[in-house]
Coordinates of C-alpha atoms in Angstrom, one line a residue:
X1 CA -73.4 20.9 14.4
X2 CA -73.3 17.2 15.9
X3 CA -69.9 17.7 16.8
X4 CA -68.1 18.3 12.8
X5 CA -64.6 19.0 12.9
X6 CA -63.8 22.7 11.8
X7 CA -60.9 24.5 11.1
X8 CA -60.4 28.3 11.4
X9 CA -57.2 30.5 11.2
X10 CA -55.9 32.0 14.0
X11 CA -57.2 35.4 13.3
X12 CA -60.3 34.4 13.3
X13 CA -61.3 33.7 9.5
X14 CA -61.4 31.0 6.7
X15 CA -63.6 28.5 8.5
X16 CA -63.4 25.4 6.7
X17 CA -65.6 22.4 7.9
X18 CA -62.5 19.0 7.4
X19 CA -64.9 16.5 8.3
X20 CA -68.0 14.9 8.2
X21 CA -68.2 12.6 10.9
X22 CA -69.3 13.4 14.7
X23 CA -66.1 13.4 16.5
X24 CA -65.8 13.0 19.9
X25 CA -62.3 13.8 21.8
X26 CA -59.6 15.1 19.6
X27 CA -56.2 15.7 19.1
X28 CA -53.6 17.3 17.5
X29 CA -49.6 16.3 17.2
X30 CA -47.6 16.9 14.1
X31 CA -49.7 18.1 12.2
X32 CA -52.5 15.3 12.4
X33 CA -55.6 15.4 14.0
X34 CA -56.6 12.0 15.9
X35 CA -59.9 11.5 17.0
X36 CA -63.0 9.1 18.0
X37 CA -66.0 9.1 15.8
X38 CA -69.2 9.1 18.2
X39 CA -70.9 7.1 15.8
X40 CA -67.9 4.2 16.5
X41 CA -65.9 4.7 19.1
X42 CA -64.1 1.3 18.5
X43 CA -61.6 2.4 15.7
X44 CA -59.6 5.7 16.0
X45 CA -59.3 8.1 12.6
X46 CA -56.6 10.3 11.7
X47 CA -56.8 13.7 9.5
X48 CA -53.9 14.9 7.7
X49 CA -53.9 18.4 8.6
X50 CA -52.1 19.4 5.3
X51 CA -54.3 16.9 2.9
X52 CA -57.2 17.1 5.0
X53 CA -57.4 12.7 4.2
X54 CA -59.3 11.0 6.7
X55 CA -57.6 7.5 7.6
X56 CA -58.4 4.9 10.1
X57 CA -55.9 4.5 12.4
X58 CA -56.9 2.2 15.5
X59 CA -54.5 2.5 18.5
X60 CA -54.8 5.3 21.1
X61 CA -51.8 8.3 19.7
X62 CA -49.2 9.1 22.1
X63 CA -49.2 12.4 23.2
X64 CA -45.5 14.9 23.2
X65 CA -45.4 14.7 27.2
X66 CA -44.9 11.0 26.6
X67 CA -42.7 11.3 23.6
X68 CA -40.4 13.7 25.8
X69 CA -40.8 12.0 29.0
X70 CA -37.6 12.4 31.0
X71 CA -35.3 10.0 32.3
X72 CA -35.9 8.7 35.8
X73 CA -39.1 7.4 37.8
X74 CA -41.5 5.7 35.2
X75 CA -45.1 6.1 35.8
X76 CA -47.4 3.7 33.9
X77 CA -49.7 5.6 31.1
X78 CA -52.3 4.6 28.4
X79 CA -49.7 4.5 25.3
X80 CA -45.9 3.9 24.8
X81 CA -43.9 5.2 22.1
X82 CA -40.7 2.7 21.3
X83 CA -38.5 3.0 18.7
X84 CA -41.7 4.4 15.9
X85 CA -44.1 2.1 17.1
X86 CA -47.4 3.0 19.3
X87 CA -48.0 0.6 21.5
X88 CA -51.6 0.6 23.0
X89 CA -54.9 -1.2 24.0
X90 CA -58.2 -1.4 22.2
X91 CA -60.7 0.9 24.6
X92 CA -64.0 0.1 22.7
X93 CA -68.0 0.9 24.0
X94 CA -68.3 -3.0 22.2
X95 CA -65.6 -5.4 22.0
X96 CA -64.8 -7.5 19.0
X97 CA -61.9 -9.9 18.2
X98 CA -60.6 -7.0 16.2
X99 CA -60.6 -4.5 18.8
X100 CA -59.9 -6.9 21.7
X101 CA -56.2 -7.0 22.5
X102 CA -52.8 -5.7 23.0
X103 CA -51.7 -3.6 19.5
X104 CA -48.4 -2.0 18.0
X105 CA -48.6 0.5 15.0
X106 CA -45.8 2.0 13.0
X107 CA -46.4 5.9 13.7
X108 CA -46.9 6.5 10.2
X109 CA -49.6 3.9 9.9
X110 CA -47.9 1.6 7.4
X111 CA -48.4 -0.9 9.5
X112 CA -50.3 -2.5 12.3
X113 CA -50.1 -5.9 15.0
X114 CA -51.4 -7.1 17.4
X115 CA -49.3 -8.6 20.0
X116 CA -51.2 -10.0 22.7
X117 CA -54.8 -10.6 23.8
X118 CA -54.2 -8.8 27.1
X119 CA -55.4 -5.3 27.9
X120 CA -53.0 -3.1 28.9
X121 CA -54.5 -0.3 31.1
X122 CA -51.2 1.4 32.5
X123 CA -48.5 0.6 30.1
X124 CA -44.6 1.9 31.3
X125 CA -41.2 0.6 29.9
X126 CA -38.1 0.0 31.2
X127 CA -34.5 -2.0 29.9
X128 CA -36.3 -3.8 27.0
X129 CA -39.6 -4.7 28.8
X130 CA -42.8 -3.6 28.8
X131 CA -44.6 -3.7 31.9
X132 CA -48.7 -3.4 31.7
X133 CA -51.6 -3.5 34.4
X134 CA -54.1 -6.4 32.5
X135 CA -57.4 -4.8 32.7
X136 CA -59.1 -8.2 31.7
X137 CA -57.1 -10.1 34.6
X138 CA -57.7 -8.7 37.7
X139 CA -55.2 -5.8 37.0
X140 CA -52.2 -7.9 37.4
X141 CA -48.6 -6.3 36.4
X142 CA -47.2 -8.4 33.7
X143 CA -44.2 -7.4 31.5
X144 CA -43.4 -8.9 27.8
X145 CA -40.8 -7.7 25.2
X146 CA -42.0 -5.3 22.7
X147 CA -42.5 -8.4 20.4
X148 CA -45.0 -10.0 22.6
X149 CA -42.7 -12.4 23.6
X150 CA -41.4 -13.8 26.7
X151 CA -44.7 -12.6 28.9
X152 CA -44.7 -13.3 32.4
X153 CA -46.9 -12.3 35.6
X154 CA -44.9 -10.0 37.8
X155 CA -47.2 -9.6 40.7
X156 CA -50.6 -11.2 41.9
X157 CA -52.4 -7.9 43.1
X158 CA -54.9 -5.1 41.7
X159 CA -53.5 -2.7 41.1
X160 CA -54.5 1.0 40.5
X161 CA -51.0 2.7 39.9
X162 CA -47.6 2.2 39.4
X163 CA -44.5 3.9 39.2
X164 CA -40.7 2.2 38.5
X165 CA -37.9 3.4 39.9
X166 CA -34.7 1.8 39.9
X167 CA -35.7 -2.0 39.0
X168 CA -38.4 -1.5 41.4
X169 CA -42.5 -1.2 40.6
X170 CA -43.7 0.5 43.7
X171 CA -47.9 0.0 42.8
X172 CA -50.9 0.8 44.2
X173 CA -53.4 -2.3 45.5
X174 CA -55.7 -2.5 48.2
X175 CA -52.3 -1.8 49.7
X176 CA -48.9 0.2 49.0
X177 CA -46.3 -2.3 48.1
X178 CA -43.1 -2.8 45.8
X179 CA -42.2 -6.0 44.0
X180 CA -38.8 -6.4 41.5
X181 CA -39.1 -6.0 38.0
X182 CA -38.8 -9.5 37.7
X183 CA -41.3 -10.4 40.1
X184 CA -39.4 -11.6 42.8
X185 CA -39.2 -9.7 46.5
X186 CA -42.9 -8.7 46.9
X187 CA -43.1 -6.4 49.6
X188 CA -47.0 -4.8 50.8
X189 CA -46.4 -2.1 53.1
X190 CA -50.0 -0.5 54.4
X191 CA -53.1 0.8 53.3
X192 CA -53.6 3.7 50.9
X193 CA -55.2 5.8 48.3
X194 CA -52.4 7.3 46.5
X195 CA -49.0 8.0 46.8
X196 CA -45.9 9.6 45.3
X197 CA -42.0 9.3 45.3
X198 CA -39.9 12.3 46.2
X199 CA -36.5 12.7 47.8
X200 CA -35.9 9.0 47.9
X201 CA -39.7 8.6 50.6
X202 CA -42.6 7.3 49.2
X203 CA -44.9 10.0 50.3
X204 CA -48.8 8.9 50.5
X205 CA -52.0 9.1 52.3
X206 CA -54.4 6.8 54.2
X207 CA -58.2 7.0 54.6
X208 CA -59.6 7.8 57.9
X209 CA -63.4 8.3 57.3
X210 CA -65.2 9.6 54.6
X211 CA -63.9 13.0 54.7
X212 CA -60.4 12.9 56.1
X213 CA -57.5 11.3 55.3
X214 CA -53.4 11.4 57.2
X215 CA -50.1 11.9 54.9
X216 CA -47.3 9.8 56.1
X217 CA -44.0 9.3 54.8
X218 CA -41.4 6.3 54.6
X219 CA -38.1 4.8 53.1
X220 CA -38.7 2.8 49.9
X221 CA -38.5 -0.6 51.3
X222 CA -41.0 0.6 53.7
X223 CA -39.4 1.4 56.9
X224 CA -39.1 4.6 59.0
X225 CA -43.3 5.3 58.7
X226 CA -43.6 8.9 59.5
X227 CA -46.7 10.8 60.0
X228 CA -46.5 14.0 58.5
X229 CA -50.2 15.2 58.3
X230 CA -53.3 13.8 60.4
X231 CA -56.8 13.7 60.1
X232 CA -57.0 16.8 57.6
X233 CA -60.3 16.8 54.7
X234 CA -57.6 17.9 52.5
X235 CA -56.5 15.7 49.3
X236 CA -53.2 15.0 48.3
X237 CA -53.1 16.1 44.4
X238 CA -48.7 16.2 44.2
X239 CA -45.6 16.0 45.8
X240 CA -42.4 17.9 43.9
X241 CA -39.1 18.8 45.0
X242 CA -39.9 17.3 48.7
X243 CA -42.7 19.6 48.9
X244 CA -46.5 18.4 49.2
X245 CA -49.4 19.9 47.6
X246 CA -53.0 19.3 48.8
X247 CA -56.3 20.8 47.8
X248 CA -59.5 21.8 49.6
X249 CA -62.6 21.8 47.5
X250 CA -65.5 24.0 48.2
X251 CA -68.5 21.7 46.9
X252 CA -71.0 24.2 47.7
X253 CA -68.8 27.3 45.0
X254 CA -66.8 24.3 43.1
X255 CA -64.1 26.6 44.3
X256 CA -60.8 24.5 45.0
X257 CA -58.1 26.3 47.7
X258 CA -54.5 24.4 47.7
X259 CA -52.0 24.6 50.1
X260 CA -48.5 23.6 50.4
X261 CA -46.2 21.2 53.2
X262 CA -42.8 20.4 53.5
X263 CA -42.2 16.8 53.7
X264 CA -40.7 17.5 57.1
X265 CA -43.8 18.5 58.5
X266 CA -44.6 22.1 59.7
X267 CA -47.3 24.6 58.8
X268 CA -49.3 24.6 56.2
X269 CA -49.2 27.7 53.6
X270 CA -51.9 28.7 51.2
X271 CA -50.1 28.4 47.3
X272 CA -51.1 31.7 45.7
X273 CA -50.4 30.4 42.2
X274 CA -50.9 27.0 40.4
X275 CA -47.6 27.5 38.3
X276 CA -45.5 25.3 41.1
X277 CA -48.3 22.3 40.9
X278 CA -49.1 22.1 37.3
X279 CA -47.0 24.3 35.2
X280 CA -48.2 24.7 31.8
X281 CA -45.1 25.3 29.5
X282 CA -42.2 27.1 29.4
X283 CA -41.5 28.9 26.3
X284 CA -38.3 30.9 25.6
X285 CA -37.4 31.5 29.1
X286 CA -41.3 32.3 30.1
X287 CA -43.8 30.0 32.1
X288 CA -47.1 30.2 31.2
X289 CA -49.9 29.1 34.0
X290 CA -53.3 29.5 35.3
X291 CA -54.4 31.7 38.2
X292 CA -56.4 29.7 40.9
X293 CA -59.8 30.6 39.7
X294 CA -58.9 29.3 36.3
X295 CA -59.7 32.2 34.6
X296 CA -56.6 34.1 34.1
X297 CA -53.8 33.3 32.0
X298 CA -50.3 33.6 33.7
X299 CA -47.1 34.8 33.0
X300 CA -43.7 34.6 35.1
X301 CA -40.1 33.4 35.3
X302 CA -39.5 30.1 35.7
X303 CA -38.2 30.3 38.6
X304 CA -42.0 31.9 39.3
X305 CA -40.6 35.7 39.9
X306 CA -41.8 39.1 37.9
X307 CA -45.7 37.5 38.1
X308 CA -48.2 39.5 35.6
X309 CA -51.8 38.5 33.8
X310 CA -51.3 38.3 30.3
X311 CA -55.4 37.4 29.6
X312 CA -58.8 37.1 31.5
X313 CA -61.5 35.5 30.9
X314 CA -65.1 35.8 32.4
X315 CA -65.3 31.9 32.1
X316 CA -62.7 28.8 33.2
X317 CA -59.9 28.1 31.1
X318 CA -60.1 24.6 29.7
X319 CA -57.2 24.1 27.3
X320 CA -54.0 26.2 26.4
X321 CA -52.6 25.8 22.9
X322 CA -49.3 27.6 22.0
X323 CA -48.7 28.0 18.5
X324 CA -46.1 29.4 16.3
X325 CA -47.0 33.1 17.1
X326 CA -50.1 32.8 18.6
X327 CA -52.0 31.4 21.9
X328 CA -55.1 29.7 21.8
X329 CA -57.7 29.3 24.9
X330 CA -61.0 27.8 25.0
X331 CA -63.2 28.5 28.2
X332 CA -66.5 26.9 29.3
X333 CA -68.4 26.4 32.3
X334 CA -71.8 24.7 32.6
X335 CA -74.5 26.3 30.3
X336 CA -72.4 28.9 29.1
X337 CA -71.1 29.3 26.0
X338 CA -67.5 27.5 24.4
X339 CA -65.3 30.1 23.5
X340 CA -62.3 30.1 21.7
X341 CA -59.7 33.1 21.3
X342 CA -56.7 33.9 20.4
X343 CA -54.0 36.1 21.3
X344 CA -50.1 36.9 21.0
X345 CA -48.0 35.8 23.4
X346 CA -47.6 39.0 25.6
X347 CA -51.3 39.1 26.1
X348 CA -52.2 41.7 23.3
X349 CA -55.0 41.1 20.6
X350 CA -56.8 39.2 22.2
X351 CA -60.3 37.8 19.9
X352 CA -63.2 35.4 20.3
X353 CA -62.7 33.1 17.4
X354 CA -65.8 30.8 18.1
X355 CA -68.3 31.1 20.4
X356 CA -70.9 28.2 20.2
X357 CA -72.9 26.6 22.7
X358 CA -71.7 23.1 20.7
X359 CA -69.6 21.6 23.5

């Protein structure tokens, strides 16, 4: 009740309650549970999964997709891991000198700095600099050296995203642009409300009204505009491989339909399977991914061939664990229950571990 943190096996026994508090969002990497007490949402804890020690541990954890990030076009995030250190903001409901700033921690905990007074919304790094949206000035880009040191405003704008590619932020302001890493050769290129880079083309939209927006297409430095779609109510949600994704959401069912475009232009075709927009995982040679009504768990190749259902579910999927030898899936939708089950990897034996109407 009130939000405790249990713990229950896999198959479905030896529920242990490891802790007292009321924890709000959680999670889980190398064996230690991170988390936000609803109580004080201004200092993050830490269980030791093996211990079961609760420990306050204030920055924001980095997650394994960031840890494993690949090489290549930076995108700016809400932690950085660099060389064992966690670099992050303090995101607290009420701000106090000790949570108000720019912080570093040793992963371990052993120890803890802060670094600068700024707050770092989007953080990305690249060549021995850190480069940080400043949530307390105007959402400026600024970039320091993982010491603090050596801070410096790299571009004047708001900005709601970036993404670094080849000594070049390419952000998003009231307008697309691209400034150096060091701040010189600011470039603003049009209007938008988001964008991508694929296949050397910045690939983005603009607004047209309130329910339709065009997808255009141009060189980096902003040249060559192209318009590839026009006047559609469809939203842009990714762009991989020089192909386009877009979504059409049913507000009436909460149903969403998504469609695919080559960045060339042409017809539009339905996507029958989510695995090409937001693959789960790959495991041993199989990709795991959800059907488009969210309630079956998929299997396939990667290369998306030999298609089955290894689990349904009466509810939408909201999480996918994948654990030594088993799966784990919690569904929820609305006023129905939370559910959590388990099951092996080729869909057999399958079993509702909790079902609780504790959110």
């Amino acid at each position: 009740k009130e939000d405790r943190v249990y713990q229950i096996s896999t198959q479905g026994n030896d529920l242990k309650k490891i802790s007292d508090t009321a924890a709000g969002s959680i999670y889980i990497f190398d064996q230690v549970m991170y988390y936000l007490p609803k109580t004080d949402r201004t200092i993050m804890h830490t269980i030791d999964l093996d211990t079961f020690v609760d420990t306050k541990f204030f920055p924001i954890p980095f997650t394994q997709a960031e840890v494993d990030r690949p090489k290549g076009d930076t995108e700016g995030t809400l932690s950085l891991l660099i060389d064992g250190w966690v670099y992050s903001s303090g995101f607290a409901q009420y701000i106090t000198p000790e949570t108000n700033g720019f912080f570093k921690r040793k992963v371990d905990g052993s120890s803890s700095q802060k670094i600068s007074d700024h707050k770092a919304i989007l953080l990305a790094y690249l060549e021995g600099w850190i480069y940080f949206v400043d949530g307390w000035q105007n959402n400026w880009i600024f970039r320091m050296k993982p010491d603090g040191t050596e801070l410096s405003l790299v571009v004047d704008q708001p900005v709601s995203k970036m993404i670094i590619k080849d000594d070049w932020i390419y952000f998003l302001s009231h307008t697309l642009g691209r400034v150096h890493t060091d701040g010189t050769s600011l470039q603003l290129f049009s209007k938008g409300e988001e964008f991508y880079l694929s296949e050397n083309k910045i690939v983005y939209t603009e607004r047209i009204d309130d329910y339709r927006i065009s997808v255009y297409k141009m060189n980096l430095d902003g040249s060559n505009k192209t318009t590839i779609l026009t006047k559609t109510n469809l939203g842009l949600v990714n762009v991989i491989n020089a192909q386009i994704y877009l979504m059409d959401h049913d507000f009436a069912t909460g149903d969403n339909t998504y469609y695919q475009l080559n960045m060339n232009g042409g017809t539009l075709k339905k996507v029958t399977s989510l695995m090409t927009i937001y693959p789960i995982k790959t495991i041993n040679g199989v990709s795991y991914y959800l059907d488009l009504t969210r309630k079956q768990l998929m299997a396939s190749d990667p290369d998306g061939s030999n298609p089955k259902v290894i689990a349904s579910f009466s509810q939408p999927i909201q999480d996918v664990f994948f654990g030594t030898d088993k799966i784990i899936v919690s569904t929820y939708f609305y006023d129905k229950p939370f559910v959590v089950s388990s099951l092996n990897y080729d869909g057999t034996m399958l079993k509702v571990l909790v079902s609780t109407d504790y959110h």
